[in-house]
């Protein structure tokens, strides 16, 4: 289990938010932490620590008046740590190259592929053609419903008809290099991981996959490692000391087996 760092950007600032509170109207979100540092500060810290494969996420829609400020922050991080970070948020075949040229190792995509509540394979193939399977991460972040864990899009505001299960992961793995999975119901709440989802993901374990959501203690990390059969990587936001939380980065890296 590797630790994957994160830089979440909302309204032009590095923040940690409660995922389920994000709303396009008014560009609102319930904030856990707003950093006084810019995104490049975090990127340099991750580079110095030798941490790769983290994600920079733009949390504003492309139509937001804050989108350009958030994009500039993302590019600062990518330029500060070339090849060390992935970029996501509003990625399409038309703009993916811009983020790769800015220094992203991969682009992370959800909404462009999951249109109308279903996977659009023609769009997925278009993305693969534009950036290559080896530089594409598919975000299958999800919420639990009566039908199971359903993929959510549009900054976690729209529930699709696609259920996160082994069959879906197997099909999508032919098109990408990794998966990113936010457990949206617990994202940003620092109240514990989504154990059932972790077990599901770890049981498949077919390719690199990063889990995000709810980690708030060192015990959570040990539990994640056990339930995920040591097949999942992890990212931590609000609970990490870098973002005002109580978990020390050094200790987290020790548990994950990637101590500085």
XYZ file of C-alpha atoms in Angstrom:
260
model
C 0.000 0.000 0.000
C 1.504 3.277 -1.133
C 0.615 6.739 0.080
C -0.561 8.996 -2.746
C -0.543 12.713 -1.870
C -3.261 15.127 -2.966
C -3.718 18.786 -3.825
C -7.383 19.780 -4.058
C -8.051 23.203 -5.561
C -11.308 25.113 -5.206
C -11.927 28.752 -6.123
C -8.211 29.202 -6.785
C -7.110 27.984 -3.330
C -5.710 24.727 -1.976
C -8.445 23.358 0.257
C -9.894 20.337 1.937
C -13.674 20.134 1.710
C -16.501 17.761 2.520
C -17.039 16.123 -0.852
C -20.799 15.728 -0.589
C -21.182 19.483 0.045
C -19.715 20.572 -3.297
C -22.129 22.595 -5.433
C -21.588 24.285 -8.792
C -24.217 26.914 -8.055
C -22.362 29.676 -6.277
C -19.159 27.576 -6.278
C -19.914 26.559 -2.716
C -18.420 23.851 -0.510
C -18.154 23.146 3.183
C -14.505 23.784 3.969
C -12.394 21.810 6.422
C -9.169 23.634 5.641
C -8.013 26.518 3.445
C -4.255 26.676 2.966
C -2.146 29.808 3.070
C 0.299 28.132 0.674
C -0.101 27.789 -3.052
C -0.227 24.476 -4.890
C 3.459 24.565 -5.869
C 4.466 24.534 -2.181
C 2.760 21.172 -1.718
C 4.170 19.833 -4.978
C 7.725 20.655 -3.932
C 7.151 19.050 -0.525
C 5.915 15.848 -2.173
C 8.848 15.866 -4.568
C 11.343 16.263 -1.719
C 9.653 13.349 0.069
C 9.938 11.195 -3.049
C 6.161 10.709 -3.263
C 4.848 10.044 -6.766
C 1.436 9.417 -8.283
C -0.483 11.965 -6.250
C -3.390 13.853 -7.734
C -4.138 17.518 -8.338
C -7.896 17.993 -8.591
C -9.677 21.098 -9.880
C -12.984 21.243 -8.018
C -14.536 24.041 -10.083
C -16.478 23.391 -13.266
C -14.992 24.686 -16.497
C -17.838 27.233 -16.630
C -17.060 28.651 -13.201
C -15.641 32.180 -12.887
C -13.041 30.608 -10.577
C -11.973 27.893 -13.025
C -9.079 29.826 -14.533
C -7.630 30.637 -11.109
C -7.895 26.968 -10.128
C -6.313 25.872 -13.410
C -3.375 28.233 -12.853
C -2.843 26.782 -9.384
C -2.909 23.261 -10.798
C -0.349 24.164 -13.425
C 1.925 25.677 -10.749
C 1.940 22.316 -8.986
C 2.522 20.324 -12.177
C 5.374 22.586 -13.243
C 6.963 22.391 -9.787
C 6.994 18.574 -9.870
C 7.120 17.417 -13.498
C 6.029 13.825 -13.923
C 5.210 13.397 -10.251
C 1.525 14.284 -10.144
C -1.703 13.471 -11.952
C -4.292 16.107 -12.914
C -8.069 15.860 -12.908
C -11.171 17.993 -13.107
C -12.921 18.868 -16.356
C -10.489 16.859 -18.493
C -11.468 16.260 -22.133
C -9.521 15.179 -25.232
C -9.275 18.869 -26.135
C -7.515 20.026 -22.965
C -5.806 16.857 -21.701
C -2.643 17.667 -23.638
C -2.357 21.031 -21.901
C -2.115 19.354 -18.492
C 0.319 16.725 -19.761
C 2.457 19.460 -21.306
C 2.376 21.326 -17.984
C 3.971 18.305 -16.294
C 1.193 15.875 -15.352
C 2.165 12.202 -15.558
C -1.490 11.236 -16.149
C -4.870 12.862 -16.570
C -7.831 11.761 -14.431
C -11.260 11.571 -16.048
C -14.829 10.860 -14.956
C -17.528 13.150 -16.284
C -16.409 13.180 -19.919
C -16.702 9.394 -20.089
C -19.859 8.923 -17.989
C -22.376 10.962 -19.968
C -26.135 10.563 -19.626
C -25.642 8.262 -16.665
C -23.792 5.575 -18.650
C -20.293 4.850 -19.924
C -19.844 6.259 -23.398
C -17.244 3.965 -24.947
C -16.786 6.162 -27.999
C -15.699 9.000 -25.700
C -13.437 6.637 -23.778
C -11.781 5.511 -26.987
C -11.380 9.134 -28.032
C -9.546 9.856 -24.781
C -7.273 6.855 -25.193
C -6.471 8.001 -28.710
C -5.681 11.519 -27.444
C -3.435 10.666 -24.477
C -2.711 6.930 -24.593
C -3.935 4.246 -22.206
C -0.724 4.538 -20.183
C -1.449 8.146 -19.216
C -5.123 7.814 -18.367
C -6.610 7.363 -14.886
C -10.322 6.668 -14.622
C -12.065 8.097 -11.579
C -14.872 5.806 -10.474
C -15.745 7.720 -7.318
C -19.051 6.519 -5.963
C -21.896 6.797 -3.463
C -23.803 3.972 -1.838
C -27.421 3.513 -2.929
C -30.005 0.740 -2.626
C -28.539 -0.683 -5.863
C -24.951 -0.637 -4.598
C -22.013 1.723 -5.040
C -22.863 3.874 -8.031
C -20.366 6.026 -9.954
C -20.923 9.763 -9.463
C -19.948 12.509 -11.901
C -19.973 16.307 -12.251
C -17.921 16.905 -9.110
C -19.773 14.123 -7.259
C -23.198 15.748 -7.763
C -24.775 13.348 -10.288
C -25.378 9.632 -9.668
C -25.004 7.443 -12.767
C -26.448 4.027 -13.576
C -23.014 2.386 -13.461
C -22.359 0.220 -10.403
C -18.811 -0.190 -9.095
C -18.241 -3.932 -9.226
C -15.614 -6.313 -10.527
C -17.217 -6.559 -13.968
C -17.093 -2.775 -14.444
C -13.493 -2.538 -13.246
C -12.478 -5.385 -15.522
C -14.058 -3.742 -18.571
C -12.628 -0.299 -17.873
C -9.146 -1.608 -17.078
C -8.605 -2.197 -20.795
C -8.674 1.570 -21.323
C -6.616 3.006 -18.470
C -3.462 2.728 -16.383
C -5.014 3.237 -12.931
C -8.238 3.885 -11.044
C -9.001 6.586 -8.487
C -11.945 5.950 -6.150
C -13.345 8.520 -3.734
C -15.901 7.151 -1.284
C -18.003 10.294 -1.579
C -20.300 9.621 1.377
C -17.338 9.782 3.771
C -15.012 12.041 1.751
C -13.724 14.918 3.878
C -15.555 13.792 7.019
C -12.586 12.042 8.672
C -14.951 9.638 10.424
C -13.691 6.289 9.117
C -13.266 4.468 5.828
C -16.049 2.883 3.736
C -15.197 -0.692 4.721
C -17.556 -2.485 2.336
C -16.222 -0.533 -0.641
C -12.618 -1.162 0.393
C -13.269 -4.905 0.548
C -14.881 -4.853 -2.883
C -11.965 -2.980 -4.446
C -9.312 -5.048 -2.723
C -10.942 -8.309 -3.770
C -10.588 -7.333 -7.423
C -7.076 -5.857 -7.196
C -6.525 -6.046 -10.940
C -4.455 -2.867 -11.410
C -3.167 0.131 -9.416
C -6.013 1.805 -7.563
C -6.085 4.666 -5.076
C -8.760 4.858 -2.385
C -9.786 8.168 -0.834
C -12.322 8.910 1.850
C -12.756 8.948 5.604
C -9.271 8.045 6.840
C -8.945 9.715 10.253
C -6.656 7.488 12.325
C -3.617 5.260 12.023
C -5.933 2.344 12.766
C -7.914 3.262 9.634
C -4.730 2.816 7.609
C -4.089 -0.614 9.101
C -7.726 -1.548 8.484
C -7.521 -0.331 4.904
C -4.403 -2.393 4.337
C -6.072 -5.519 5.750
C -9.524 -5.183 4.140
C -8.005 -4.112 0.838
C -5.600 -7.066 0.936
C -2.715 -4.597 0.566
C -3.840 -4.035 -3.038
C -5.006 -0.443 -2.632
C -3.039 2.766 -2.382
C -4.408 5.536 -0.187
C -4.673 9.286 -0.090
C -5.507 11.359 2.989
C -6.826 14.906 3.004
C -8.442 16.611 5.993
C -6.987 14.258 8.613
C -3.370 14.860 7.528
C -1.228 17.347 9.451
C -0.437 19.167 6.188
C -4.109 20.163 6.068
C -4.716 20.876 9.739
C -5.376 17.284 10.815
C -3.784 15.106 13.476
C -2.124 12.399 11.359
C 1.599 12.995 10.972
C 2.903 12.511 7.450
C 6.021 10.659 8.684
C 3.912 8.167 10.620
C 1.536 7.679 7.693
C 4.439 6.938 5.385
C 5.871 4.477 7.888
C 2.595 2.542 8.041
C 2.321 2.585 4.254
C 5.869 1.347 3.891
C 7.223 4.462 2.195
C 8.878 6.390 5.021
C 10.736 9.585 4.106
